[in-house]
Every structure is written in structure tokens, then in C-alpha cells.
């Protein structure tokens, strides 16, 4: 019998999401994608800039932790031994940079919808934060998976 036979199974990754609450299409898409393979579960969120909508959205998603702002979420989750492993940024484009920066500075891994940032300077700052710390940064490009895009690339 191998020595790993009695080892505890690895836990699911704990994910958080910023944006994407009630009335936003993309939040549910990111949640479904994060949880699709069963290896992650969204457990926390700052789902709206309106605190009431954020609370109501978190309740609808049965999230364990709801926050009124991404700043509050980054600080609280970083300080919690059972805090999130990564955050999904599903906000309007102009918020990608400040949200990503807050979580990178809190040493929380980031999965950001495109675009990375609105300016080259913002993008370079995020690169500097990632290169200087322990965090990973992933930028999603969901259209590359669309069948029409794949066909256009193949025939292009």
C-alpha cells in the first residue's frame, strides 16, 4: 500500500469574485467556469458597488462571505487563514487595474477578465507587482474558445 493511500484528499480551491452580481451577465459565467471541474468553489465576493445589491447577490449565490467593497474583501481575505486562494475580477473594464492591484498587494492570486488595464502604465505596474511577489496573474481571453473564432483562425 502506498504512503499516500491514507493521505487527506486535497481541498478545493477557495475563490472570490469582484463584480458580477445581480443584473450582471458575466459574473455567473465566471462562477460556472471556476466551479466547472469541481476543483474550486466561489466562497466570497464583493459583487456590487451598491452594498445592498452586493449582500443580496451573495445571499442568492449562498456565499459564506460578502463584502461591500473590493478593498475590504482584499484586506479581510488576506488576513483570514481560510481566506480565498484567488480572486476573479468580473467588473467593468475601468476597474480591472485597481481591483487587481488591491489583491496582488494582498498576496492573493488574480484571474482577470480582459482587458488587463486601460493604460500601458497600469499594465506595467501590475507586471511589477507580480514579478515582485508570490502571486500569479491570469488574464482570460474567452473568445478564443468560441467555435466561430476557431474556425476563422483555421481558415484565416
GROMACS .gro file of C-alpha atoms in nm:
model
  156
    1UNK     CA    1   0.000   0.000   0.000
    2UNK     CA    2   0.138   0.340  -0.092
    3UNK     CA    3   0.209   0.601   0.172
    4UNK     CA    4  -0.043   0.835   0.006
    5UNK     CA    5  -0.333   0.590   0.040
    6UNK     CA    6  -0.432   0.736   0.377
    7UNK     CA    7  -0.344   1.097   0.295
    8UNK     CA    8  -0.623   1.350   0.318
    9UNK     CA    9  -0.757   1.449  -0.022
   10UNK     CA   10  -0.654   1.795  -0.140
   11UNK     CA   11  -0.912   2.061  -0.069
   12UNK     CA   12  -1.096   2.258  -0.331
   13UNK     CA   13  -0.953   2.600  -0.404
   14UNK     CA   14  -1.140   2.886  -0.242
   15UNK     CA   15  -1.229   3.154  -0.495
   16UNK     CA   16  -1.360   3.505  -0.456
   17UNK     CA   17  -1.524   3.725  -0.714
   18UNK     CA   18  -1.540   4.101  -0.752
   19UNK     CA   19  -1.826   4.231  -0.963
   20UNK     CA   20  -2.077   4.019  -1.146
   21UNK     CA   21  -2.365   4.043  -0.900
   22UNK     CA   22  -2.736   4.075  -0.968
   23UNK     CA   23  -2.807   4.213  -1.314
   24UNK     CA   24  -2.460   4.132  -1.450
   25UNK     CA   25  -2.434   3.851  -1.702
   26UNK     CA   26  -2.061   3.785  -1.673
   27UNK     CA   27  -2.046   3.704  -1.300
   28UNK     CA   28  -2.247   3.386  -1.335
   29UNK     CA   29  -2.037   3.284  -1.635
   30UNK     CA   30  -1.714   3.321  -1.435
   31UNK     CA   31  -1.861   3.138  -1.138
   32UNK     CA   32  -1.972   2.846  -1.354
   33UNK     CA   33  -1.631   2.833  -1.523
   34UNK     CA   34  -1.445   2.841  -1.190
   35UNK     CA   35  -1.654   2.561  -1.044
   36UNK     CA   36  -1.693   2.350  -1.360
   37UNK     CA   37  -1.429   2.087  -1.281
   38UNK     CA   38  -1.511   2.068  -0.910
   39UNK     CA   39  -1.165   2.186  -0.805
   40UNK     CA   40  -1.271   2.535  -0.693
   41UNK     CA   41  -1.567   2.691  -0.519
   42UNK     CA   42  -1.661   3.059  -0.502
   43UNK     CA   43  -1.694   3.136  -0.130
   44UNK     CA   44  -1.661   3.514  -0.108
   45UNK     CA   45  -1.749   3.818  -0.309
   46UNK     CA   46  -1.780   4.191  -0.343
   47UNK     CA   47  -2.047   4.151  -0.606
   48UNK     CA   48  -2.158   4.511  -0.649
   49UNK     CA   49  -2.054   4.865  -0.564
   50UNK     CA   50  -2.401   4.900  -0.407
   51UNK     CA   51  -2.369   4.732  -0.063
   52UNK     CA   52  -2.732   4.615  -0.060
   53UNK     CA   53  -2.705   4.459  -0.405
   54UNK     CA   54  -2.373   4.301  -0.300
   55UNK     CA   55  -2.536   4.142   0.008
   56UNK     CA   56  -2.842   4.024  -0.182
   57UNK     CA   57  -2.631   3.880  -0.464
   58UNK     CA   58  -2.407   3.695  -0.219
   59UNK     CA   59  -2.714   3.551  -0.046
   60UNK     CA   60  -2.853   3.432  -0.381
   61UNK     CA   61  -2.520   3.258  -0.452
   62UNK     CA   62  -2.504   3.117  -0.095
   63UNK     CA   63  -2.162   3.275  -0.043
   64UNK     CA   64  -2.011   3.239   0.301
   65UNK     CA   65  -1.863   3.590   0.294
   66UNK     CA   66  -1.994   3.910   0.137
   67UNK     CA   67  -1.814   4.243   0.122
   68UNK     CA   68  -1.926   4.598   0.049
   69UNK     CA   69  -1.605   4.679  -0.138
   70UNK     CA   70  -1.314   4.508  -0.306
   71UNK     CA   71  -1.073   4.689  -0.074
   72UNK     CA   72  -1.248   4.543   0.231
   73UNK     CA   73  -1.252   4.200   0.069
   74UNK     CA   74  -0.880   4.201  -0.019
   75UNK     CA   75  -0.780   4.302   0.335
   76UNK     CA   76  -1.014   4.059   0.512
   77UNK     CA   77  -0.939   3.759   0.291
   78UNK     CA   78  -0.563   3.816   0.314
   79UNK     CA   79  -0.586   3.822   0.694
   80UNK     CA   80  -0.800   3.505   0.715
   81UNK     CA   81  -0.615   3.173   0.742
   82UNK     CA   82  -0.906   3.023   0.544
   83UNK     CA   83  -0.921   3.313   0.301
   84UNK     CA   84  -0.956   3.283  -0.072
   85UNK     CA   85  -0.679   3.135  -0.283
   86UNK     CA   86  -0.759   3.354  -0.582
   87UNK     CA   87  -0.996   3.626  -0.694
   88UNK     CA   88  -1.189   3.654  -1.019
   89UNK     CA   89  -1.227   4.008  -1.148
   90UNK     CA   90  -1.557   4.046  -1.334
   91UNK     CA   91  -1.602   4.421  -1.307
   92UNK     CA   92  -1.642   4.686  -1.575
   93UNK     CA   93  -1.312   4.737  -1.758
   94UNK     CA   94  -1.213   5.062  -1.585
   95UNK     CA   95  -1.197   4.876  -1.252
   96UNK     CA   96  -0.972   4.587  -1.360
   97UNK     CA   97  -0.649   4.765  -1.265
   98UNK     CA   98  -0.742   4.898  -0.920
   99UNK     CA   99  -0.905   4.569  -0.818
  100UNK     CA  100  -0.613   4.360  -0.947
  101UNK     CA  101  -0.367   4.587  -0.772
  102UNK     CA  102  -0.550   4.560  -0.438
  103UNK     CA  103  -0.547   4.180  -0.447
  104UNK     CA  104  -0.189   4.149  -0.573
  105UNK     CA  105  -0.076   4.381  -0.294
  106UNK     CA  106  -0.262   4.150  -0.052
  107UNK     CA  107  -0.071   3.849  -0.198
  108UNK     CA  108  -0.385   3.694  -0.345
  109UNK     CA  109  -0.368   3.534  -0.691
  110UNK     CA  110  -0.575   3.707  -0.962
  111UNK     CA  111  -0.781   3.585  -1.257
  112UNK     CA  112  -0.881   3.894  -1.455
  113UNK     CA  113  -1.114   3.921  -1.748
  114UNK     CA  114  -0.969   4.115  -2.038
  115UNK     CA  115  -0.853   4.390  -2.072
  116UNK     CA  116  -0.565   4.381  -1.827
  117UNK     CA  117  -0.576   4.758  -1.774
  118UNK     CA  118  -0.666   5.075  -1.959
  119UNK     CA  119  -0.315   5.216  -1.998
  120UNK     CA  120   0.033   5.082  -2.057
  121UNK     CA  121   0.144   5.234  -1.725
  122UNK     CA  122  -0.127   5.044  -1.537
  123UNK     CA  123  -0.031   4.720  -1.711
  124UNK     CA  124   0.335   4.773  -1.633
  125UNK     CA  125   0.251   4.834  -1.266
  126UNK     CA  126   0.066   4.502  -1.250
  127UNK     CA  127   0.364   4.327  -1.410
  128UNK     CA  128   0.593   4.486  -1.149
  129UNK     CA  129   0.367   4.365  -0.865
  130UNK     CA  130   0.354   4.009  -1.000
  131UNK     CA  131   0.728   3.992  -1.062
  132UNK     CA  132   0.799   4.128  -0.714
  133UNK     CA  133   0.569   3.900  -0.519
  134UNK     CA  134   0.445   3.547  -0.474
  135UNK     CA  135   0.127   3.587  -0.678
  136UNK     CA  136   0.010   3.450  -1.009
  137UNK     CA  137  -0.188   3.661  -1.253
  138UNK     CA  138  -0.407   3.510  -1.524
  139UNK     CA  139  -0.576   3.711  -1.798
  140UNK     CA  140  -0.874   3.543  -1.960
  141UNK     CA  141  -0.934   3.551  -2.333
  142UNK     CA  142  -1.270   3.372  -2.357
  143UNK     CA  143  -1.337   3.440  -2.723
  144UNK     CA  144  -1.051   3.210  -2.826
  145UNK     CA  145  -1.271   2.916  -2.724
  146UNK     CA  146  -1.568   3.015  -2.941
  147UNK     CA  147  -1.620   2.775  -3.235
  148UNK     CA  148  -1.657   3.064  -3.483
  149UNK     CA  149  -1.326   3.215  -3.373
  150UNK     CA  150  -1.153   2.878  -3.401
  151UNK     CA  151  -1.294   2.828  -3.749
  152UNK     CA  152  -1.187   3.178  -3.856
  153UNK     CA  153  -0.835   3.112  -3.727
  154UNK     CA  154  -0.818   2.777  -3.909
  155UNK     CA  155  -0.934   2.921  -4.240
  156UNK     CA  156  -0.764   3.258  -4.198
   0.00000   0.00000   0.00000
